[in-house]
XYZ file of N, CA and C in Angstrom:
840
model
N 131.384 63.412 99.818
C 131.217 64.445 100.885
C 130.839 63.683 102.199
N 131.092 64.377 103.402
C 130.823 63.723 104.600
C 129.303 63.871 104.849
N 128.838 63.144 105.828
C 127.365 63.149 106.201
C 127.032 64.656 106.643
N 125.983 65.168 106.118
C 125.484 66.592 106.439
C 125.359 66.768 107.932
N 125.698 67.831 108.327
C 125.516 68.259 109.816
C 124.095 68.681 109.999
N 123.477 68.271 111.095
C 122.142 68.748 111.458
C 122.118 69.836 112.429
N 121.450 70.980 112.006
C 121.443 72.176 112.831
C 120.132 72.287 113.729
N 118.996 71.961 113.066
C 117.730 72.078 113.687
C 116.770 70.909 113.232
N 116.046 70.374 114.123
C 115.095 69.279 113.865
C 113.706 69.733 114.292
N 112.679 68.897 114.013
C 111.317 69.087 114.539
C 110.570 70.134 113.833
N 110.957 70.493 112.636
C 110.290 71.567 111.934
C 109.162 70.975 110.959
N 108.499 71.914 110.280
C 107.495 71.454 109.326
C 108.049 71.558 107.908
N 107.252 72.122 107.065
C 107.718 72.311 105.667
C 108.571 73.502 105.573
N 109.950 73.215 105.461
C 110.928 74.374 105.595
C 111.345 74.788 104.081
N 111.523 76.042 103.924
C 111.886 76.607 102.544
C 112.645 77.885 102.759
N 113.014 78.467 101.583
C 113.526 79.814 101.559
C 114.683 80.133 102.442
N 115.817 79.278 102.452
C 117.006 79.704 103.255
C 117.774 80.842 102.604
N 118.156 81.829 103.449
C 118.817 83.068 102.969
C 119.927 83.352 103.971
N 121.114 83.554 103.491
C 122.268 83.947 104.326
C 122.368 85.476 104.352
N 122.389 85.972 105.552
C 122.501 87.483 105.636
C 123.115 87.821 107.027
N 124.111 88.675 106.973
C 124.724 89.314 108.130
C 124.961 88.305 109.235
N 125.661 87.181 108.853
C 126.101 86.172 109.819
C 125.155 85.248 110.247
N 123.872 85.180 109.730
C 122.938 84.221 110.210
C 122.173 83.668 108.972
N 121.642 82.478 109.151
C 120.803 81.859 108.187
C 119.363 82.055 108.507
N 118.594 82.655 107.552
C 117.184 82.752 107.685
C 116.463 81.801 106.840
N 115.356 81.275 107.479
C 114.608 80.233 106.682
C 113.179 80.342 107.128
N 112.228 79.809 106.287
C 110.822 79.899 106.596
C 110.301 78.453 107.001
N 109.584 78.361 108.083
C 108.834 77.179 108.436
C 107.380 77.388 107.907
N 107.104 76.921 106.781
C 105.743 77.202 106.186
C 104.619 76.689 107.020
N 104.909 75.489 107.730
C 103.895 74.923 108.585
C 103.586 75.793 109.814
N 104.586 76.336 110.423
C 104.393 77.237 111.572
C 104.094 78.633 111.149
N 104.236 78.951 109.837
C 104.003 80.394 109.304
C 105.066 81.250 109.993
N 106.307 80.834 110.055
C 107.287 81.672 110.704
C 108.517 81.784 109.870
N 109.217 82.987 110.030
C 110.542 83.167 109.437
C 111.499 83.164 110.621
N 112.494 82.363 110.539
C 113.443 82.075 111.670
C 114.832 82.411 111.247
N 115.547 83.033 112.144
C 117.008 83.324 111.980
C 117.728 82.330 112.893
N 118.770 81.689 112.245
C 119.599 80.778 112.898
C 121.082 81.261 112.976
N 121.581 81.451 114.194
C 122.882 81.920 114.367
C 123.885 80.704 114.291
N 125.156 80.963 113.999
C 126.149 79.845 113.935
C 126.438 79.322 115.283
N 125.906 79.857 116.307
C 126.015 79.226 117.676
C 124.795 78.349 118.092
N 123.923 78.281 116.972
C 122.769 77.423 117.178
C 121.481 78.137 117.706
N 121.647 79.406 118.119
C 120.603 80.165 118.671
C 119.594 80.519 117.544
N 118.267 80.409 117.925
C 117.167 80.700 116.931
C 116.360 81.835 117.407
N 115.835 82.650 116.351
C 114.970 83.739 116.741
C 113.853 83.787 115.659
N 112.652 83.790 116.043
C 111.545 84.054 115.126
C 111.492 85.608 114.852
N 111.756 85.939 113.558
C 111.828 87.330 113.225
C 110.529 87.835 112.578
N 109.670 86.990 112.076
C 108.404 87.405 111.451
C 107.444 86.232 111.470
N 106.163 86.628 111.669
C 105.078 85.582 111.569
C 104.083 86.070 110.493
N 103.829 85.342 109.456
C 102.935 85.682 108.415
C 102.088 84.508 108.094
N 100.734 84.665 108.225
C 99.755 83.575 107.935
C 99.703 83.305 106.353
N 100.685 82.720 105.884
C 100.853 82.587 104.415
C 101.522 81.233 104.046
N 101.080 80.608 102.986
C 101.766 79.518 102.373
C 101.604 79.482 100.969
N 102.646 79.778 100.210
C 104.045 79.808 100.533
C 104.387 81.087 101.377
N 105.681 81.038 101.823
C 106.204 82.138 102.711
C 107.679 82.205 102.372
N 107.959 83.151 101.397
C 109.368 83.184 100.950
C 109.937 84.589 101.285
N 111.224 84.746 101.345
C 111.882 85.978 101.716
C 113.223 86.205 100.835
N 113.551 87.512 100.897
C 114.871 87.864 100.280
C 115.341 89.182 100.880
N 116.613 89.463 100.842
C 117.104 90.734 101.294
C 117.501 91.560 100.164
N 117.165 92.981 100.245
C 117.517 93.939 99.227
C 118.883 94.438 99.513
N 119.536 95.284 98.594
C 120.873 95.710 98.764
C 121.020 96.508 100.053
N 120.055 97.060 100.574
C 120.039 97.839 101.859
C 119.974 97.015 103.143
N 119.815 95.696 102.898
C 119.705 94.770 104.076
C 118.326 94.584 104.611
N 117.361 95.101 103.866
C 115.890 94.971 104.353
C 115.330 93.611 103.895
N 114.704 92.880 104.740
C 114.027 91.736 104.412
C 112.688 92.008 103.693
N 112.452 91.348 102.522
C 111.241 91.350 101.864
C 110.555 90.002 102.069
N 109.258 90.090 102.344
C 108.502 88.874 102.677
C 107.271 88.768 101.749
N 107.158 87.576 101.110
C 106.051 87.372 100.168
C 104.917 86.811 100.984
N 103.774 87.685 101.109
C 102.555 87.246 101.718
C 101.690 86.728 100.561
N 101.896 85.383 100.265
C 101.189 84.873 99.108
C 99.649 84.820 99.312
N 99.225 84.630 100.581
C 97.866 84.506 100.827
C 97.066 85.778 100.526
N 97.728 86.974 100.675
C 96.959 88.197 100.473
C 97.496 88.870 99.225
N 98.537 88.333 98.543
C 99.066 88.951 97.312
C 99.804 90.253 97.678
N 100.537 90.238 98.760
C 101.368 91.387 99.104
C 102.840 91.088 99.299
N 103.647 92.051 98.931
C 105.021 91.953 99.247
C 105.293 92.878 100.415
N 105.712 92.306 101.499
C 105.911 93.005 102.803
C 107.378 93.301 102.984
N 107.564 94.345 103.846
C 109.050 94.737 104.132
C 109.170 94.710 105.747
N 110.155 94.081 106.169
C 110.321 94.007 107.633
C 111.131 95.218 108.108
N 110.541 95.998 108.983
C 111.183 97.201 109.492
C 112.045 96.892 110.733
N 112.878 97.866 111.075
C 113.781 97.635 112.170
C 113.138 97.308 113.553
N 111.852 97.810 113.693
C 111.130 97.604 114.903
C 110.369 96.265 114.928
N 110.636 95.433 113.820
C 109.910 94.169 113.717
C 108.566 94.211 113.116
N 108.098 95.377 112.751
C 106.779 95.396 112.067
C 106.871 95.130 110.597
N 105.803 94.705 110.008
C 105.727 94.379 108.559
C 104.859 95.383 107.892
N 105.367 96.032 106.831
C 104.652 97.001 106.186
C 104.498 96.637 104.601
N 103.528 97.140 103.967
C 103.354 96.737 102.562
C 104.349 97.488 101.715
N 105.141 96.813 100.951
C 106.163 97.309 99.997
C 105.453 97.352 98.663
N 104.612 96.370 98.229
C 103.964 96.421 96.956
C 102.706 95.512 97.058
N 101.642 96.029 96.532
C 100.404 95.323 96.479
C 100.308 94.586 95.067
N 100.277 93.234 95.165
C 100.257 92.484 93.948
C 98.903 91.771 93.744
N 98.005 92.054 94.628
C 96.708 91.409 94.483
C 95.911 91.576 93.294
N 96.198 92.701 92.549
C 95.527 92.980 91.290
C 96.048 92.227 90.130
N 97.306 91.638 90.302
C 97.919 90.941 89.203
C 97.470 89.466 89.155
N 97.537 88.761 90.192
C 97.275 87.346 90.241
C 97.470 86.814 91.617
N 97.260 85.474 91.815
C 97.527 84.802 93.015
C 98.562 83.743 92.718
N 98.879 82.944 93.823
C 99.747 81.891 93.553
C 101.257 82.227 93.703
N 101.619 83.343 94.431
C 102.948 83.761 94.519
C 103.810 82.768 95.257
N 105.049 82.646 94.877
C 105.962 81.648 95.387
C 107.295 82.268 95.773
N 108.312 82.135 94.935
C 109.737 82.498 95.391
C 109.903 83.990 95.062
N 111.035 84.458 95.649
C 111.474 85.882 95.461
C 112.990 85.846 95.468
N 113.632 86.777 94.547
C 115.065 86.999 94.555
C 115.165 88.496 94.233
N 116.285 89.127 94.775
C 116.564 90.527 94.541
C 118.029 90.599 94.047
N 118.286 91.301 92.927
C 119.627 91.414 92.456
C 120.307 92.630 93.129
N 121.685 92.821 92.813
C 122.470 93.814 93.467
C 122.033 95.202 93.115
N 121.167 95.443 92.100
C 120.650 96.798 91.808
C 119.295 97.149 92.351
N 118.761 96.123 93.104
C 117.502 96.341 93.807
C 116.275 95.791 92.943
N 116.568 95.162 91.776
C 115.454 94.559 91.052
C 114.882 93.426 91.872
N 113.558 93.412 92.051
C 112.913 92.340 92.744
C 112.116 91.538 91.794
N 112.341 90.176 91.924
C 111.615 89.254 90.983
C 110.795 88.281 91.928
N 109.583 88.081 91.579
C 108.669 87.112 92.207
C 108.080 86.187 91.146
N 107.916 85.047 91.482
C 107.242 84.095 90.463
C 105.994 83.557 91.011
N 105.225 82.946 90.185
C 103.973 82.369 90.565
C 103.576 81.137 89.746
N 102.968 80.234 90.342
C 102.362 79.124 89.455
C 101.051 79.647 88.824
N 100.736 79.087 87.631
C 99.517 79.506 86.999
C 98.254 78.832 87.430
N 98.404 78.024 88.461
C 97.233 77.298 88.960
C 97.426 77.011 90.461
N 96.306 76.772 91.227
C 96.374 76.508 92.604
C 96.567 75.030 92.831
N 97.835 74.639 93.004
C 98.191 73.232 93.183
C 97.568 72.689 94.452
N 97.579 73.505 95.508
C 97.040 72.988 96.801
C 95.567 72.684 96.715
N 94.871 73.418 95.838
C 93.355 73.209 95.736
C 93.009 72.114 94.661
N 94.061 71.568 94.032
C 93.857 70.631 92.917
C 93.318 71.218 91.605
N 93.619 72.431 91.410
C 93.094 73.154 90.129
C 93.822 72.592 88.919
N 93.172 72.803 87.762
C 93.796 72.367 86.548
C 95.092 73.095 86.261
N 96.000 72.440 85.602
C 97.324 72.948 85.259
C 97.191 74.201 84.386
N 98.053 75.218 84.629
C 98.348 76.287 83.758
C 99.748 76.748 84.026
N 100.507 77.185 82.994
C 101.936 77.606 83.234
C 101.999 78.926 84.090
N 103.144 79.130 84.677
C 103.292 80.297 85.447
C 104.169 81.356 84.859
N 104.562 82.425 85.664
C 105.320 83.524 85.148
C 106.155 84.156 86.187
N 106.916 85.161 85.854
C 107.779 85.954 86.692
C 107.411 87.410 86.542
N 107.342 88.145 87.727
C 107.004 89.530 87.761
C 108.130 90.273 88.337
N 108.449 91.467 87.861
C 109.450 92.368 88.299
C 108.769 93.572 89.114
N 109.292 93.878 90.277
C 108.838 94.868 91.163
C 109.906 95.926 91.170
N 109.563 97.205 90.758
C 110.472 98.307 90.757
C 110.625 98.865 92.182
N 111.636 99.700 92.353
C 111.811 100.355 93.647
C 110.563 101.135 94.164
N 109.720 101.693 93.224
C 108.627 102.337 93.664
C 107.420 101.519 93.970
N 107.579 100.186 93.836
C 106.529 99.246 94.142
C 105.617 98.824 92.934
N 105.859 99.493 91.842
C 105.117 99.010 90.588
C 105.541 97.736 90.119
N 104.570 96.923 89.519
C 104.956 95.580 89.198
C 104.500 95.262 87.710
N 105.253 94.459 87.125
C 104.900 93.988 85.636
C 105.445 92.597 85.437
N 104.657 91.918 84.516
C 105.197 90.531 84.131
C 106.310 90.738 83.202
N 107.445 89.935 83.394
C 108.599 89.934 82.590
C 108.963 88.620 81.966
N 108.339 87.601 82.388
C 108.556 86.317 81.710
C 107.319 85.400 81.971
N 107.003 84.528 81.089
C 105.819 83.663 81.172
C 106.178 82.276 80.520
N 105.181 81.365 80.480
C 105.306 80.138 79.869
C 106.197 79.053 80.578
N 106.362 79.360 81.961
C 107.110 78.417 82.770
C 106.184 77.397 83.397
N 106.455 76.147 83.154
C 105.465 75.128 83.680
C 105.194 75.265 85.147
N 106.224 75.211 85.947
C 106.020 75.461 87.380
C 107.168 76.149 87.994
N 107.259 77.502 87.946
C 108.415 78.276 88.408
C 108.546 78.092 89.904
N 109.760 77.855 90.367
C 110.035 77.587 91.749
C 111.204 78.370 92.226
N 112.336 77.811 92.692
C 113.415 78.580 93.135
C 114.016 79.544 92.079
N 114.614 80.597 92.531
C 115.259 81.582 91.642
C 116.626 82.028 92.260
N 117.604 82.420 91.382
C 118.806 82.964 91.810
C 119.256 83.952 90.737
N 120.261 84.765 91.104
C 120.916 85.680 90.122
C 122.367 85.411 90.158
N 123.009 85.488 88.997
C 124.374 85.162 88.807
C 125.225 86.376 89.530
N 126.456 86.180 89.878
C 127.180 87.151 90.737
C 127.444 88.434 89.924
N 127.297 88.525 88.591
C 127.516 89.746 87.924
C 126.203 90.453 87.634
N 125.138 89.983 88.195
C 123.818 90.567 88.043
C 123.262 90.520 86.541
N 123.883 89.588 85.848
C 123.482 89.682 84.312
C 122.408 88.611 84.039
N 122.203 87.738 84.881
C 121.282 86.555 84.514
C 120.440 86.134 85.665
N 119.131 86.091 85.424
C 118.139 85.458 86.335
C 117.990 84.038 85.959
N 118.137 83.147 86.968
C 117.956 81.693 86.706
C 116.644 81.209 87.462
N 115.741 80.524 86.821
C 114.493 80.045 87.482
C 114.416 78.555 87.340
N 114.155 77.955 88.483
C 113.966 76.449 88.504
C 112.493 76.114 87.975
N 112.344 75.323 86.938
C 111.096 74.896 86.470
C 110.924 73.477 86.921
N 110.205 73.249 88.040
C 110.029 71.919 88.572
C 109.393 70.922 87.633
N 108.293 71.406 87.046
C 107.550 70.480 86.195
C 108.218 70.267 84.760
N 109.038 71.303 84.389
C 109.809 71.173 83.129
C 111.096 70.525 83.263
N 111.489 70.169 84.466
C 112.808 69.441 84.739
C 113.999 70.172 84.116
N 113.991 71.571 84.438
C 115.120 72.357 83.821
C 115.292 73.582 84.639
N 116.453 74.174 84.459
C 116.675 75.596 84.796
C 116.579 76.552 83.612
N 115.807 77.570 83.760
C 115.695 78.614 82.735
C 116.589 79.780 82.939
N 117.229 80.389 81.896
C 118.017 81.575 82.092
C 117.408 82.714 81.336
N 117.622 83.871 81.955
C 117.067 85.192 81.367
C 118.134 86.239 81.484
N 118.334 87.063 80.409
C 119.214 88.165 80.584
C 118.393 89.340 81.287
N 119.075 89.963 82.288
C 118.429 91.099 82.936
C 118.805 92.417 82.308
N 117.800 93.071 81.882
C 117.992 94.286 81.101
C 118.172 95.507 82.088
N 118.680 96.623 81.624
C 118.985 97.752 82.403
C 117.712 98.220 83.215
N 116.537 98.112 82.668
C 115.312 98.521 83.452
C 114.665 97.347 84.193
N 115.455 96.296 84.318
C 114.881 95.122 85.130
C 114.079 94.125 84.299
N 113.795 94.438 83.061
C 113.033 93.460 82.289
C 113.897 92.266 81.980
N 113.335 91.205 81.311
C 114.074 90.005 81.086
C 113.969 89.738 79.560
N 115.029 89.136 79.028
C 115.020 88.781 77.617
C 115.977 87.639 77.417
N 115.923 87.066 76.258
C 116.855 85.926 75.896
C 116.508 84.729 76.678
N 115.267 84.389 76.804
C 114.802 83.092 77.447
C 115.428 81.929 76.842
N 115.999 81.059 77.612
C 116.735 79.809 77.232
C 116.729 78.738 78.282
N 116.906 77.565 77.832
C 117.123 76.503 78.819
C 118.638 76.572 79.215
N 118.856 76.933 80.511
C 120.180 77.083 81.054
C 120.797 75.750 81.368
N 119.889 74.830 81.797
C 120.306 73.408 82.051
C 119.240 72.435 82.022
N 119.265 71.422 81.131
C 118.237 70.331 81.149
C 118.667 69.394 82.188
N 117.682 69.086 83.096
C 118.071 68.262 84.278
C 117.488 66.834 84.194
N 117.121 66.412 82.997
C 116.601 65.027 82.889
C 115.270 64.828 83.590
N 115.314 63.978 84.632
C 114.108 63.689 85.449
C 113.990 64.349 86.729
N 114.993 65.313 86.950
C 115.090 66.049 88.252
C 113.893 67.072 88.372
N 113.587 67.385 89.603
C 112.434 68.359 89.825
C 113.125 69.468 90.715
N 113.734 70.397 90.137
C 114.440 71.409 90.944
C 113.505 72.332 91.731
N 113.837 72.572 92.943
C 113.088 73.439 93.813
C 113.880 74.683 94.120
N 114.295 74.873 95.350
C 115.108 76.095 95.665
C 116.489 75.897 95.093
N 117.121 77.098 94.666
C 118.407 77.050 94.056
C 119.300 78.254 94.614
N 120.663 78.099 94.319
C 121.563 79.186 94.678
C 122.707 79.084 93.756
N 123.358 80.227 93.434
C 124.526 80.251 92.502
C 125.800 80.375 93.329
N 126.858 79.843 92.702
C 128.222 79.999 93.279
C 129.145 80.888 92.537
N 130.354 81.070 93.001
C 131.281 82.065 92.372
C 131.813 81.605 91.069
N 131.634 80.332 90.730
C 132.096 79.873 89.341
C 130.971 79.774 88.415
N 129.845 80.348 88.786
C 128.682 80.398 87.894
C 127.857 79.103 87.828
N 128.157 78.162 88.597
C 127.403 76.917 88.689
C 126.172 77.123 89.650
N 125.270 76.240 89.639
C 124.026 76.352 90.440
C 123.789 75.159 91.202
N 123.505 75.312 92.479
C 123.047 74.169 93.334
C 121.510 74.169 93.294
N 120.944 73.049 93.136
C 119.404 72.861 93.135
C 119.087 71.738 94.118
N 117.972 72.013 94.826
C 117.373 70.963 95.672
C 116.341 70.211 94.954
N 116.233 68.863 95.272
C 115.426 68.026 94.562
C 114.614 67.216 95.563
N 113.260 67.458 95.672
C 112.521 66.709 96.719
C 112.368 65.268 96.417
N 111.808 64.835 95.204
C 111.578 63.431 95.043
C 112.904 62.559 95.000
N 113.955 63.193 94.568
C 115.261 62.459 94.517
C 116.093 62.594 95.710
N 115.608 63.310 96.747
C 116.259 63.454 98.059
C 117.740 63.852 97.976
N 118.012 64.898 97.222
C 119.374 65.287 97.061
C 119.474 66.834 96.703
N 120.744 67.293 96.780
C 121.107 68.610 96.178
C 122.173 68.343 95.225
N 122.063 69.100 94.160
C 123.018 68.778 92.975
C 123.562 70.139 92.471
N 124.837 70.123 92.191
C 125.604 71.252 91.597
C 125.731 71.013 90.075
N 125.151 71.913 89.351
C 125.140 71.794 87.881
C 125.745 72.989 87.254
N 126.448 72.782 86.123
C 126.912 73.843 85.350
C 126.034 74.243 84.123
N 126.132 75.431 83.668
C 125.381 75.776 82.502
C 125.542 74.826 81.419
N 124.473 74.255 80.859
C 124.611 73.228 79.794
C 124.087 71.838 80.321
N 124.121 71.731 81.712
C 123.548 70.553 82.343
C 124.631 69.526 82.880
N 125.898 69.869 82.906
C 126.890 69.005 83.464
C 126.841 68.974 84.986
N 126.636 67.741 85.538
C 126.613 67.580 86.943
C 128.016 67.580 87.499
N 128.227 68.406 88.578
C 129.483 68.557 89.147
C 129.648 67.834 90.564
N 128.619 67.928 91.299
C 128.592 67.444 92.724
C 127.147 67.053 93.099
N 127.049 66.060 94.003
C 125.743 65.695 94.499
C 125.869 65.411 96.047
N 124.867 65.957 96.746
C 124.716 65.599 98.220
C 123.468 64.783 98.369
N 123.639 63.546 98.809
C 122.541 62.592 99.045
C 121.965 62.846 100.441
N 120.632 62.734 100.553
C 119.928 62.975 101.836
C 118.992 61.828 102.121
N 118.422 61.780 103.346
C 117.445 60.761 103.691
C 115.985 61.310 103.597
N 115.820 62.483 103.115
C 114.544 63.120 102.977
C 114.494 64.109 101.869
N 113.403 64.649 101.442
C 113.320 65.517 100.361
C 114.047 66.903 100.665
N 114.863 67.266 99.710
C 115.557 68.618 99.829
C 114.708 69.660 99.074
N 114.187 70.653 99.831
C 113.383 71.684 99.373
C 114.111 72.992 98.828
N 115.222 73.246 99.362
C 115.939 74.450 99.012
C 117.378 74.400 99.584
N 118.298 75.221 98.989
C 119.657 75.208 99.568
C 120.203 76.667 99.390
N 121.154 76.952 100.207
C 121.890 78.267 100.171
C 123.241 78.127 100.628
N 124.146 78.863 99.943
C 125.593 78.994 100.411
C 125.730 80.080 101.415
N 126.362 79.814 102.530
C 126.537 80.723 103.560
C 127.710 80.336 104.527
N 127.647 80.727 105.666
C 128.711 80.591 106.632
C 129.840 81.674 106.489
N 130.719 81.613 107.420
C 131.819 82.811 107.405
C 132.487 82.892 106.050
N 132.818 81.814 105.409
C 133.488 81.898 104.091
C 132.609 81.648 102.906
N 131.266 81.607 103.160
C 130.319 81.340 102.159
C 130.440 80.011 101.437
N 131.161 79.040 102.068
C 131.295 77.731 101.503
C 130.621 76.706 102.256
N 129.662 76.999 103.049
C 128.724 76.071 103.689
C 127.411 76.043 102.947
N 127.149 74.845 102.494
C 125.820 74.638 101.809
C 124.799 74.253 102.772
N 123.944 75.175 103.088
C 122.730 74.875 104.005
C 121.611 74.320 103.172
N 121.021 73.365 103.762
C 119.886 72.608 103.034
C 118.723 72.508 103.981
N 117.544 72.866 103.517
C 116.295 72.626 104.285
C 115.584 71.464 103.669
N 115.217 70.509 104.528
C 114.762 69.250 104.101
C 113.562 68.717 104.937
N 112.686 67.875 104.418
C 111.688 67.197 105.168
C 111.197 66.009 104.385
N 110.483 65.154 105.133
C 109.771 63.948 104.367
C 108.565 64.369 103.730
N 108.631 64.219 102.397
C 107.554 64.678 101.549
C 106.422 63.549 101.455
N 105.192 63.978 101.724
C 104.102 63.044 101.695
C 103.165 63.203 100.544
N 103.361 64.270 99.766
C 102.428 64.610 98.708
C 101.155 65.365 99.100
N 100.316 65.555 98.124
C 99.103 66.293 98.432
C 98.134 65.381 99.088
N 97.332 65.935 100.117
C 97.295 67.269 100.507
C 98.177 67.487 101.789
N 98.780 66.517 102.385
C 99.397 66.548 103.548
C 100.843 67.279 103.522
N 101.482 67.286 102.338
C 102.775 67.932 102.028
C 103.888 67.247 102.696
N 104.117 67.464 103.970
C 105.275 66.797 104.586
C 104.802 66.070 105.893
N 105.558 65.109 106.287
C 105.341 64.494 107.591
C 105.616 65.412 108.776
N 104.749 65.621 109.703
C 104.904 66.617 110.783
C 106.266 66.364 111.582
N 106.997 67.419 111.871
C 108.187 67.319 112.701
C 109.403 66.763 111.932
N 109.249 66.522 110.601
C 110.441 65.983 109.882
C 111.385 66.980 109.283
N 110.920 68.318 109.362
C 111.697 69.332 108.746
C 112.991 69.558 109.462
N 114.075 69.772 108.732
C 115.389 69.983 109.331
C 116.229 71.000 108.526
N 117.127 71.555 109.242
C 118.129 72.457 108.644
C 119.460 71.716 108.658
N 120.099 71.391 107.552
C 121.290 70.652 107.480
C 122.391 71.520 106.796
N 123.647 71.011 106.851
C 124.707 71.739 106.075
C 125.895 70.764 105.714
N 126.600 71.097 104.787
C 127.766 70.460 104.388
C 128.731 71.372 103.784
N 130.019 71.142 103.928
C 130.986 72.046 103.343
C 131.272 71.670 101.879
N 131.405 72.732 101.068
C 131.655 72.575 99.624
C 133.010 73.396 99.294
N 133.484 73.203 98.172
C 134.747 73.861 97.733
C 134.485 75.232 97.208
N 133.500 75.489 96.426
C 133.281 76.760 95.777
C 132.372 77.637 96.474
N 132.727 78.843 96.926
C 131.821 79.650 97.739
C 130.715 80.320 96.924
N 129.858 80.972 97.627
C 128.743 81.668 97.010
C 129.119 82.722 96.010
N 128.264 83.038 94.991
C 128.378 84.191 94.205
C 128.286 85.419 95.140
N 128.837 86.498 94.638
C 128.664 87.786 95.460
C 127.245 88.149 95.632
N 126.489 87.930 94.591
C 125.084 88.291 94.628
C 124.196 87.041 94.154
N 123.040 86.834 94.721
C 122.452 87.664 95.769
C 122.915 87.097 97.087
C-alpha cells in the first residue's frame, strides 16, 4: 500500500472515528472534543464533553450518541447542538469505553472492570445493551479488556476487541438485543486490538497501538492486509464517498500516566479494495 495520507496533525489522544453523512467524526480525548472532518479538510467541533474516554456512534436515525464516561451517562446530540441524557448508566458501573449501534437501534457499550488510569488491580470487563427506552442490562462478561466494537453488515454478530486477551470475540445478536454464542472470532497472537471496523466481505480491520499498524483479519485469524505506521494506531474506520477509504487515528504512545506525546495525534487515511459493511 502507498504511504498513508495525512489529514490533520497536532492532536492529542485521538479515538472513535465514525463516518457519517459525508464527514469523518473523531474524538480528541486530550482536548475533550468531538470533531467533524469534511473531505475538503474543513474541521468543526460538534461537541465538548469533559470525559476520558470519549466515544461516539450514530443511531439509525442519524443521531450522535456520546459516552460521557466520567459521569456514567449516554448523551444524545440534538440538532441545536445541545447534549441531553439518553441513558443514565451511573448505577451500573464506571469505566465506560466504546460504543456501537446496530441497524435496529441496539446500543452496545463496553467497560473495563478496573480503573487503568488510576493503576487499580485488574478485573475483567463486560458489555451492556441499552434499549430504545434507555434501560440498560449486561449482556456479556469475562472480557479481559474490552475495547473497540463493530457489528457485521447483516446485524447478526457483535465483534469486540479484547486488547489484553489478544483476540476478537464474536457474539450472536438475539432479537431482543441480547448476546449469545460467545466465541473467539479471531486469535491475534501478540496483537493488542483497539478500535475496529467491519468490511463488506465480513473481515475486520483492527488498530494496534504497540505494533504501530492496522491489520485486516478474516474470521479464524487469517491476516489479509497490513498498514504500517510510524506511531500507534488507536482506531480505524472505513469511509469516504465509496466507503473504501480506511481512516486511521494515531499518536505516539508514551504509556501510563502520560498516555501520548502531546501534539502527535493525527488523522490518516489509505485506500483499500473492500468497502465498509452496510452497518454500522
